[in-house]
Tab-separated table of C-alpha atoms and ligand atoms in Angstrom:
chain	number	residue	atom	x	y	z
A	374	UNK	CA	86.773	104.976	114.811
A	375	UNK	CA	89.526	102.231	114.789
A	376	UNK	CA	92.062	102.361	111.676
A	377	UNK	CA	91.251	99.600	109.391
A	378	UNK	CA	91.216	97.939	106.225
A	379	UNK	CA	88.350	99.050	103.915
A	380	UNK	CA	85.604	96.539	103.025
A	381	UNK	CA	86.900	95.997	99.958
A	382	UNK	CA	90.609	94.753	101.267
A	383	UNK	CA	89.041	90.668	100.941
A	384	UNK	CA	88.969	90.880	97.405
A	385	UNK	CA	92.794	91.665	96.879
A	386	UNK	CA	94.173	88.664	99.140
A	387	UNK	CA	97.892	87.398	97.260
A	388	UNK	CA	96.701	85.338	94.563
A	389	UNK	CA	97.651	81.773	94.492
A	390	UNK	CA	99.928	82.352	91.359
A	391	UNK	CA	102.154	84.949	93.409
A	392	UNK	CA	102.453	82.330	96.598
A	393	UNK	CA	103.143	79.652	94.771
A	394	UNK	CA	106.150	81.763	93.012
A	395	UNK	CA	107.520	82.618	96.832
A	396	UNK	CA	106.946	78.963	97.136
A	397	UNK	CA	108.772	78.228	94.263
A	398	UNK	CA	112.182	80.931	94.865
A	399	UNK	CA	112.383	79.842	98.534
A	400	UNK	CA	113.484	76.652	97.598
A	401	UNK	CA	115.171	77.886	94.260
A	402	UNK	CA	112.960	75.474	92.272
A	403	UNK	CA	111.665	75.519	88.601
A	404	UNK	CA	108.816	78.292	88.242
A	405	UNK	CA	105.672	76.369	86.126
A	406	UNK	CA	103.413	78.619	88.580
A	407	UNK	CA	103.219	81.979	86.775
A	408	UNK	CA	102.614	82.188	83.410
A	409	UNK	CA	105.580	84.064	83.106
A	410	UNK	CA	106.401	83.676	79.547
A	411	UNK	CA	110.554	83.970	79.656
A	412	UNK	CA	111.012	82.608	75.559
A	413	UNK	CA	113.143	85.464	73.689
A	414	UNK	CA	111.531	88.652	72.624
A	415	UNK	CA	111.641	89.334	69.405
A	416	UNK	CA	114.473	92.077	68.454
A	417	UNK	CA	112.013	94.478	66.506
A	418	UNK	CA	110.365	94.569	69.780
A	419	UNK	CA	113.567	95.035	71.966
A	420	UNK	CA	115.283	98.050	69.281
A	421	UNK	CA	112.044	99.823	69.363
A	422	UNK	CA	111.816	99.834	72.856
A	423	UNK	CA	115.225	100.734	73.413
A	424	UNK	CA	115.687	103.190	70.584
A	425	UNK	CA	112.949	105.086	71.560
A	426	UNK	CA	114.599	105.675	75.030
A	427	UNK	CA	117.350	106.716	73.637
A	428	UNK	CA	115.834	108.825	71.160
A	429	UNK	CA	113.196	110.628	73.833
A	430	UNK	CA	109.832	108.492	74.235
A	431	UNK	CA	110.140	109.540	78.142
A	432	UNK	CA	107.590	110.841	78.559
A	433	UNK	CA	103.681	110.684	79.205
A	434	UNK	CA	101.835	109.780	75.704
A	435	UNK	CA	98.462	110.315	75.724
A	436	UNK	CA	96.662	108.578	77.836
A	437	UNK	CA	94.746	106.251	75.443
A	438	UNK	CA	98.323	105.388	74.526
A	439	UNK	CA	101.010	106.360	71.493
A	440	UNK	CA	98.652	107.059	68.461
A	441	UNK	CA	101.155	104.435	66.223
A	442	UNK	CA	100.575	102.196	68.534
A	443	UNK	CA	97.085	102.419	68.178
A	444	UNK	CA	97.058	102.248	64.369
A	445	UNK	CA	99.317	99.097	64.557
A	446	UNK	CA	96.829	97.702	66.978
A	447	UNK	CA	94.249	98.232	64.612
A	448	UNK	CA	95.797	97.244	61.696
A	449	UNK	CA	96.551	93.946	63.001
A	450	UNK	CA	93.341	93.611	64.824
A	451	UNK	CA	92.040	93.754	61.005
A	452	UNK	CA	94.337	91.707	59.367
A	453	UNK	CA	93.798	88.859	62.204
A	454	UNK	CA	90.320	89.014	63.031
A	455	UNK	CA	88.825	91.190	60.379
A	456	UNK	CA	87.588	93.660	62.761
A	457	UNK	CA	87.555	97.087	61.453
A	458	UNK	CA	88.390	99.921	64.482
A	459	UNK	CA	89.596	103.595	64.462
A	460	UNK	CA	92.574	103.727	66.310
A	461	UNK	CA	91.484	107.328	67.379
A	462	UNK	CA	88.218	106.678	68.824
A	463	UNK	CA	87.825	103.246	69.512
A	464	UNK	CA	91.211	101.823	71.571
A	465	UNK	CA	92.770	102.200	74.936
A	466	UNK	CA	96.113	101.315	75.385
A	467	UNK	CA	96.435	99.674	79.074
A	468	UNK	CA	98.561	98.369	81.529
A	469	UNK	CA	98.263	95.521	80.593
A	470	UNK	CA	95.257	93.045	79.697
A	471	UNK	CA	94.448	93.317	83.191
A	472	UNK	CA	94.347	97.288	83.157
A	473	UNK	CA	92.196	97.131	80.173
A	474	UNK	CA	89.861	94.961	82.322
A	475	UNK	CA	89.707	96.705	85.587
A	476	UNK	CA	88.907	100.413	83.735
A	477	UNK	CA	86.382	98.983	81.570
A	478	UNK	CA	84.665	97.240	84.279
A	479	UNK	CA	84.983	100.583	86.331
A	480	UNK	CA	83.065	102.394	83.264
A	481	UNK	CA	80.154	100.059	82.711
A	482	UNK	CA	79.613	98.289	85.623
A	483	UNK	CA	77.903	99.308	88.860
A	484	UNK	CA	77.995	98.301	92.164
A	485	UNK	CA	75.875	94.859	92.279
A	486	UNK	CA	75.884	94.213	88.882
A	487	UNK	CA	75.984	90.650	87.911
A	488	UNK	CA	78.340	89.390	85.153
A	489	UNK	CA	78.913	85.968	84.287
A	490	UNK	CA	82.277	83.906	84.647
A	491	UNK	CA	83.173	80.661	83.201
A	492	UNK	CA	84.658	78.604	85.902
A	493	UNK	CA	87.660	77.333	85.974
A	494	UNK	CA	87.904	80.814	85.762
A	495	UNK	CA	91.366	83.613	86.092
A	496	UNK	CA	91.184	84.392	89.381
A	497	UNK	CA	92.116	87.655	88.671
A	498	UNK	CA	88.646	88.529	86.700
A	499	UNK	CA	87.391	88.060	89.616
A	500	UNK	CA	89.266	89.910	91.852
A	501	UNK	CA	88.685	92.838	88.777
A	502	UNK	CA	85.210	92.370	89.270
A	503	UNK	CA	85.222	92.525	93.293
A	504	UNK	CA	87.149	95.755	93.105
A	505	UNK	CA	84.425	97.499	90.969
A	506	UNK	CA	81.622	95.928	93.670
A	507	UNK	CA	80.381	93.828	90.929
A	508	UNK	CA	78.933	90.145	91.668
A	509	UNK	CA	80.254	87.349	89.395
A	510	UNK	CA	78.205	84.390	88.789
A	511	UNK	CA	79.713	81.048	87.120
A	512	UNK	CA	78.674	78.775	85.010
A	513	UNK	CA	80.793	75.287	84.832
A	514	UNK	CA	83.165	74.398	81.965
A	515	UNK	CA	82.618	70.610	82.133
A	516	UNK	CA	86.497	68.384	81.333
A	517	UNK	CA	87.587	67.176	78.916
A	518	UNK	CA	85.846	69.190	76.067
A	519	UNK	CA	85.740	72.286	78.612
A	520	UNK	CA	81.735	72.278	77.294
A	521	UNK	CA	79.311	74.476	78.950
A	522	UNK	CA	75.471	74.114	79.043
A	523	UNK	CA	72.642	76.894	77.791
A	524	UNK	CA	71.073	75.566	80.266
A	525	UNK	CA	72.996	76.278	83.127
A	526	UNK	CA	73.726	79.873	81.530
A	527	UNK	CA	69.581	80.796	81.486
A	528	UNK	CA	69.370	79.654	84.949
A	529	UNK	CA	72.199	81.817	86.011
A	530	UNK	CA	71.408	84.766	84.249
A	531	UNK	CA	69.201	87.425	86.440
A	532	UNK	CA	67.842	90.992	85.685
A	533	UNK	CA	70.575	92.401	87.577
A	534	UNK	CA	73.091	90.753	85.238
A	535	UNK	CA	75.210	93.377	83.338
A	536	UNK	CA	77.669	90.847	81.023
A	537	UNK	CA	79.897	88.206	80.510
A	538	UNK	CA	83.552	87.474	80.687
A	539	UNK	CA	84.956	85.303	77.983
A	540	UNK	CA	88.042	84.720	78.142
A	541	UNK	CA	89.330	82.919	74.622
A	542	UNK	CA	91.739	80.700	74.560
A	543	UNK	CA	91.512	80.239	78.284
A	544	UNK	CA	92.884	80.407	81.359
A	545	UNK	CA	93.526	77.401	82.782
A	546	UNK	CA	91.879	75.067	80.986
A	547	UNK	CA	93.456	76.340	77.265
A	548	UNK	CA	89.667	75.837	75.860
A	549	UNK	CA	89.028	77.863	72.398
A	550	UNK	CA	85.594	78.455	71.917
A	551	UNK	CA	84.148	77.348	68.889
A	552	UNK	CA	82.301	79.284	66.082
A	553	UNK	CA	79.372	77.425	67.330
A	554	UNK	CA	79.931	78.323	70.852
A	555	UNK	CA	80.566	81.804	70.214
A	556	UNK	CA	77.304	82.329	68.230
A	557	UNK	CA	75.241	80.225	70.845
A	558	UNK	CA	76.906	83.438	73.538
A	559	UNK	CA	76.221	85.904	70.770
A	560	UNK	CA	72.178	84.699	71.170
A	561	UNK	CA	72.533	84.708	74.791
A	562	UNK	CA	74.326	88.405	75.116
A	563	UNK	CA	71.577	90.067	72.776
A	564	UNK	CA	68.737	88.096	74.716
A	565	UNK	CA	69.872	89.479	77.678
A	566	UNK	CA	71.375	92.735	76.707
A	567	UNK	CA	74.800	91.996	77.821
A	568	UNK	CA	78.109	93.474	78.224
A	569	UNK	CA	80.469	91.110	76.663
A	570	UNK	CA	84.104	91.482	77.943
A	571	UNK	CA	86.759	89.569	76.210
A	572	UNK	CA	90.363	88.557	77.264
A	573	UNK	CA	91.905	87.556	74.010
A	574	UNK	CA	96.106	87.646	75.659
A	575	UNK	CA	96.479	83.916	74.553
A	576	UNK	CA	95.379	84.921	70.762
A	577	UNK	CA	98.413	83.895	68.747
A	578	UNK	CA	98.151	80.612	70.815
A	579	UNK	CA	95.834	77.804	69.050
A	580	UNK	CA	97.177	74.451	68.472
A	581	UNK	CA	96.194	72.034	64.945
A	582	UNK	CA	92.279	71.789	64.448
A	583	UNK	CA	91.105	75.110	66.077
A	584	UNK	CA	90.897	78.883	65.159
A	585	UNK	CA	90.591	82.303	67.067
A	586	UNK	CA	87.929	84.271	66.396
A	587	UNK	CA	87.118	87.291	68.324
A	588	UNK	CA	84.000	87.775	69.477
A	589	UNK	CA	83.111	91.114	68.572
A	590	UNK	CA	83.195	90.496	64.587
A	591	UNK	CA	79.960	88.072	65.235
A	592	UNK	CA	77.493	89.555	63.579
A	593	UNK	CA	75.771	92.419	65.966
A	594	UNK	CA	78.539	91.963	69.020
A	595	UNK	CA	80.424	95.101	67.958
A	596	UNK	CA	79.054	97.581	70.342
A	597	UNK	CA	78.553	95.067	73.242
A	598	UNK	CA	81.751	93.793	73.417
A	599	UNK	CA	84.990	95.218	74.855
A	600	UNK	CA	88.001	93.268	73.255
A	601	UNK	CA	91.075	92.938	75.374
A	602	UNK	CA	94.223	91.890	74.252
A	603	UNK	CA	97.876	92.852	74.503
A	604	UNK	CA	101.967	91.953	74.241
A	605	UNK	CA	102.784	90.624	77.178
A	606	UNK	CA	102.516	86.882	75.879
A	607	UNK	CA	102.617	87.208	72.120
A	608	UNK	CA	105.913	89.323	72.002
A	609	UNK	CA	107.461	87.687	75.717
A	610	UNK	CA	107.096	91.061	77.571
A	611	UNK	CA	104.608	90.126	80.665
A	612	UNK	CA	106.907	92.772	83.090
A	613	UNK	CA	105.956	95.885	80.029
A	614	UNK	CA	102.600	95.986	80.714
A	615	UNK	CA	100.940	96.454	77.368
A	616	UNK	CA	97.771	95.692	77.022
A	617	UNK	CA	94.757	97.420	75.323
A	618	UNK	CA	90.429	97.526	75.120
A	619	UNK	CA	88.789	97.624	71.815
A	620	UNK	CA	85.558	99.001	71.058
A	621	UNK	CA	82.495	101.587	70.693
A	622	UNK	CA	83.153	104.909	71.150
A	623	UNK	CA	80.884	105.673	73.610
A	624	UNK	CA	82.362	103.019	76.117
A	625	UNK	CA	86.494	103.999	75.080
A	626	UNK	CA	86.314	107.639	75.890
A	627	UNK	CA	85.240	106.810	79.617
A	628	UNK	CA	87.523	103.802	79.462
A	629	UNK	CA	90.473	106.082	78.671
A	630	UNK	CA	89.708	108.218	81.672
A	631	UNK	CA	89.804	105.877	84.071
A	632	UNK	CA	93.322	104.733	82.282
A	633	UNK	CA	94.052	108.353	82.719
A	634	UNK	CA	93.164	108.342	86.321
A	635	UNK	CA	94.775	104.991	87.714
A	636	UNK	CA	98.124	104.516	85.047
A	637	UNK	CA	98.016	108.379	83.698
A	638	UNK	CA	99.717	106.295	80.609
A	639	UNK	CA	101.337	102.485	79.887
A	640	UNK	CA	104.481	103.030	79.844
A	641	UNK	CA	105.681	105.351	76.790
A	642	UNK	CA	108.840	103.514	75.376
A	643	UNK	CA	107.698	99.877	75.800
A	644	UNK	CA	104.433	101.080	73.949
A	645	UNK	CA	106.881	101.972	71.415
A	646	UNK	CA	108.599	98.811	70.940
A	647	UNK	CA	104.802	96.558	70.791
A	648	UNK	CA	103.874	99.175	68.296
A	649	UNK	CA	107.677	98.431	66.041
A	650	UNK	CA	107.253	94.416	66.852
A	651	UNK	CA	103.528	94.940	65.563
A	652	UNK	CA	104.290	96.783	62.010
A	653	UNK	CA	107.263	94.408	61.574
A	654	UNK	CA	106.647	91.229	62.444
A	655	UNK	CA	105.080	89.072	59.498
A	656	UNK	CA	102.566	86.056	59.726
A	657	UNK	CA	105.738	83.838	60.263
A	658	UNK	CA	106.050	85.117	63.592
A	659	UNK	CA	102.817	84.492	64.597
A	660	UNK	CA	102.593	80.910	62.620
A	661	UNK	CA	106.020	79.819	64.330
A	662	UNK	CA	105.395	80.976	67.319
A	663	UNK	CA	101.452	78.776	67.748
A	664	UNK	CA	103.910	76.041	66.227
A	665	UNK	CA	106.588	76.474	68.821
A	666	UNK	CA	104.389	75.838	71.730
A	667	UNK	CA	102.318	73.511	70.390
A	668	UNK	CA	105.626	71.055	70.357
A	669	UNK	CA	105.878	72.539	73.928
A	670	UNK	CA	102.968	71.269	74.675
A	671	UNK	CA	102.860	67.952	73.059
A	672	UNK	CA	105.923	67.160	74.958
A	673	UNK	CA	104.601	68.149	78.018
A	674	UNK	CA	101.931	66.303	78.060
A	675	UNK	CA	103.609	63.400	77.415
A	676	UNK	CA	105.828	64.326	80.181
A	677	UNK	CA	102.684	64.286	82.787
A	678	UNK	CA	101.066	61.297	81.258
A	679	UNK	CA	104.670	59.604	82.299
A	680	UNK	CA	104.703	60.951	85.358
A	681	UNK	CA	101.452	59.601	86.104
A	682	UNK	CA	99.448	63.161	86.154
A	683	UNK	CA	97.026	62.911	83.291
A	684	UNK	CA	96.810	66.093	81.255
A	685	UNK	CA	93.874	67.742	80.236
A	686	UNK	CA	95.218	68.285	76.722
A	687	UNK	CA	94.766	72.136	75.983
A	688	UNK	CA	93.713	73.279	72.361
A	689	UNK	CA	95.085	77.113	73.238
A	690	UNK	CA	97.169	78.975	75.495
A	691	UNK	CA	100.085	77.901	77.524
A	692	UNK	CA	98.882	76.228	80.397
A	693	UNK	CA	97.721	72.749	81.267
A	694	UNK	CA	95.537	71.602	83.835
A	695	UNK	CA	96.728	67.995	85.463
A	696	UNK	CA	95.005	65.367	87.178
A	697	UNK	CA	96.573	65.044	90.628
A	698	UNK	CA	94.226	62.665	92.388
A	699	UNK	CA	97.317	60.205	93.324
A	700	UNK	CA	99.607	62.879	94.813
A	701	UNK	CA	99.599	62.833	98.315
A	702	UNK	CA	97.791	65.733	99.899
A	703	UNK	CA	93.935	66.291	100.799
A	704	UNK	CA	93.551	70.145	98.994
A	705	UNK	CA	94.941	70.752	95.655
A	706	UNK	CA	97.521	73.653	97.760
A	707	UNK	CA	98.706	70.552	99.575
A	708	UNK	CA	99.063	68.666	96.605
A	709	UNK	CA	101.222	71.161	94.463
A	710	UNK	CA	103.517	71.911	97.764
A	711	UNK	CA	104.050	67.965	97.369
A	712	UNK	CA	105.379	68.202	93.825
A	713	UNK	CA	107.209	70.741	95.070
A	714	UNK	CA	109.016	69.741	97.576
A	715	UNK	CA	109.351	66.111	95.879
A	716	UNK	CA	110.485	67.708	92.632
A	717	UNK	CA	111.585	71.156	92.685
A	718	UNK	CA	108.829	72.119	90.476
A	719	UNK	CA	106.281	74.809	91.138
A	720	UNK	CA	102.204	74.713	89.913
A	721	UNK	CA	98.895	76.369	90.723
A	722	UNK	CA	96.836	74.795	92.506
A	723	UNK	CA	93.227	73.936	90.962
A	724	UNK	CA	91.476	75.341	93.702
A	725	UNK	CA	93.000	78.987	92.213
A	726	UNK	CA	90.369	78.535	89.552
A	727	UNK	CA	87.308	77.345	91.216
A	728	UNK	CA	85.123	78.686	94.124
A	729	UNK	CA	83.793	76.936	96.912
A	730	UNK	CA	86.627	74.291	97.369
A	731	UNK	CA	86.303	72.738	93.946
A	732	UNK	CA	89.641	71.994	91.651
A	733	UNK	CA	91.514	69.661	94.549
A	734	UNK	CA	92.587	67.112	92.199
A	735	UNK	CA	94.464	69.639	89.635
A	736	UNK	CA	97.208	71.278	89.186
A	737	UNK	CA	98.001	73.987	86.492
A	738	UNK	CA	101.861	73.752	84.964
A	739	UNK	CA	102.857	76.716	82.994
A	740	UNK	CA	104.945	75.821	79.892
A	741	UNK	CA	105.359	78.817	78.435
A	742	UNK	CA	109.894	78.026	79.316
A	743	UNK	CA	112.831	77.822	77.067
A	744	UNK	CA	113.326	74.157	76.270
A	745	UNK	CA	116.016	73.601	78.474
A	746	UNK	CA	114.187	74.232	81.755
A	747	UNK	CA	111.396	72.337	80.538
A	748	UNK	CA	113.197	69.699	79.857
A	749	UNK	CA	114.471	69.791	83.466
A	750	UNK	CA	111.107	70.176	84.639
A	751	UNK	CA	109.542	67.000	82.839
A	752	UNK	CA	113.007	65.191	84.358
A	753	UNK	CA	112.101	66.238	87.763
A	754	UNK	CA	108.313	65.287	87.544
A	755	UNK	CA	109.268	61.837	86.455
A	756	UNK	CA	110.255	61.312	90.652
A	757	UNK	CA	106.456	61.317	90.759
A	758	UNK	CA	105.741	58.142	88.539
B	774	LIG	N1	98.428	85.499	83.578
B	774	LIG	C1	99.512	84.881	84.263
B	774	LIG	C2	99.073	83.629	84.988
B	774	LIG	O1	97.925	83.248	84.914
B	774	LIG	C3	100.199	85.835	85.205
B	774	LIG	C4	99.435	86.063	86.408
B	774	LIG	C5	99.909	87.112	87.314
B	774	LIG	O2	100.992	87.046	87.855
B	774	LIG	N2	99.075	88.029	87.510
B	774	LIG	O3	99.869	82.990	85.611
């Protein structure tokens, strides 16, 4: 038999996000591509991390992660969303959000299971899903309100279908779901006896007039739903790889193994420093920092409306999807290497979030930057007016 890629190889291809940051270095230009968040971490984060270096966290922790960690985790999981967990039983410490999702999907999904996706969608759910031979299905987020239709979710669903991603606020289109929403899912999930996986990263951002709630405090969710969250965006530490699952015992012990198997352990002194930034940081950290990038984004968006991109103003996260109908290019790929060759400036294209050749007209900026390069980058995207 020939050497060859396995079957599965197709659903690892370089995501759009990575080639459009080669894109962006080859020509040295400004990086809105990947939400790399590169604001300051915050120093209780920073001496816990590097104290416990020097003092000896070396080495493997156990493999559900550092047991303080886990109590900060749920401590602040209960001050912040009222959700009560044991920190013995009931969390996995990851790495990264995107570890959390790619064990628990390995535990409770099987091959040809169907689980629901909002679309625009992370393209790296997806790929998640893939890897574990699952089949997603979408269901459209309809612009400007991001809305989605009941409708459209019973004629999805199938017997075969296993559970549901939501991913709150969201990524791209920085939609929060609503408490009406949420319950209207709720219905849906114990109709159909779903899995419910969450990807809460973009928490502790939610602009004026909206509110986080995660989903498995709705009343009967708990043991469906497996809450994922971490540090890389709240605390500025993407490259640490912290992230963690929440919930039911039954579904965390097998979650942990697989952590066990693939990571062994996040890494042991970085989990220290999320755990110190988590029992030391107050609400003011959390309150300036939804306040910091919300003038982020204001000014952003002003910036494309200039520039003659129209935003699709986002009420969470730290993205924004852009109109891009009147930059020159027929796909969305050919439209972002336009702005960024014409400006310097690098962004997703929209097709990254949609299948079957859908999202042409949009770009997604990152503006998760220091001020200064923003303001460069909202400069530079004026050449486009
Ligand atoms: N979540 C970030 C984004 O959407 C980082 C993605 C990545 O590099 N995997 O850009």
């Amino acid at each position: 038999m020939a050497l060859a890629l396995s079957s599965r190889h197709g659903c690892v291809l370089q995501s759009e996000i990575r080639n459009m940051s080669i894109e962006c270095s080859r020509i040295g230009g400004i990086n809105l591509s990947q939400g790399v968040c590169d604001t300051p971490i915050p120093d209780a984060v920073v001496r816990g991390a590097s104290e416990s270096i020097a003092t000896g966290v070396n080495t493997y922790t156990h493999y559900a992660g550092l047991f303080r960690l886990r109590e900060a985790i749920a401590r602040k999981q209960l001050k912040f969303s009222g959700m009560q967990c044991d920190p013995e039983n009931e969390i996995v410490v990851s790495a990264g959000a995107t570890g959390a999702l790619y064990c628990a999907f390995q535990t409770l999904l099987d091959p040809g299971d169907e689980v629901i996706v909002f679309e625009p969608y992370y393209g790296y759910h997806i790929s998640t899903l893939l890897a574990a031979e699952a089949v997603p299905l979408y269901v459209t987020l309809e612009p400007p309100g991001w809305t989605f239709s009941l409708e459209e979710l019973e004629r999805t669903v199938t017997p075969k279908t296993r559970g549901i991603i939501l991913n709150t606020p969201a990524n791209p289109s920085g939609k929060v779901f609503s408490a009406a929403e949420l319950s209207q899912l709720a219905d849906f999930a114990d109709t159909h006896d779903l899995f419910v996986f969450t990807d809460e990263i973009y928490e502790h951002f939610i602009y004026t007039g909206h509110e986080h709630r995660s989903f498995a405090t709705l009343p009967g969710m708990r043991e469906r739903t497996i809450t994922v969250s971490g540090a890389s965006k709240t605390f500025s530490v993407t490259g640490w790889r912290i992230g963690y699952a929440i919930c039911d015992a039954r579904w965390a012990k097998t979650i942990g193994y697989f952590n066990d198997l693939v990571y062994v352990c996040a890494p042991a002194p970085l989990q220290a420093g999320v755990a110190r930034g988590m029992q030391e940081l107050g609400d003011d950290y959390y309150i300036g920092l939804a306040r910091e990038y919300e003038a982020r984004r204001d000014r952003f968006c002003d910036a494309l409306s200039c520039a003659g991109l129209p935003p699709y103003i986002p009420d969470g996260a730290y993205y924004v999807l852009a109109d891009v109908s009147r930059v020159p290019g027929s796909t969305g790929k050919e439209k972002a290497m336009h702005i960024l060759n014409t400006t310097g400036v690098a962004s997703v294209p929209g097709s990254a979030f949609f299948q079957g050749g859908k999202g042409n007209t949009t770009v997604r900026f990152c503006f998760a930057k220091e001020d200064g390069v923003l303001d460069e980058a909202m400069g530079r995207l004026q050449l486009l007016a």
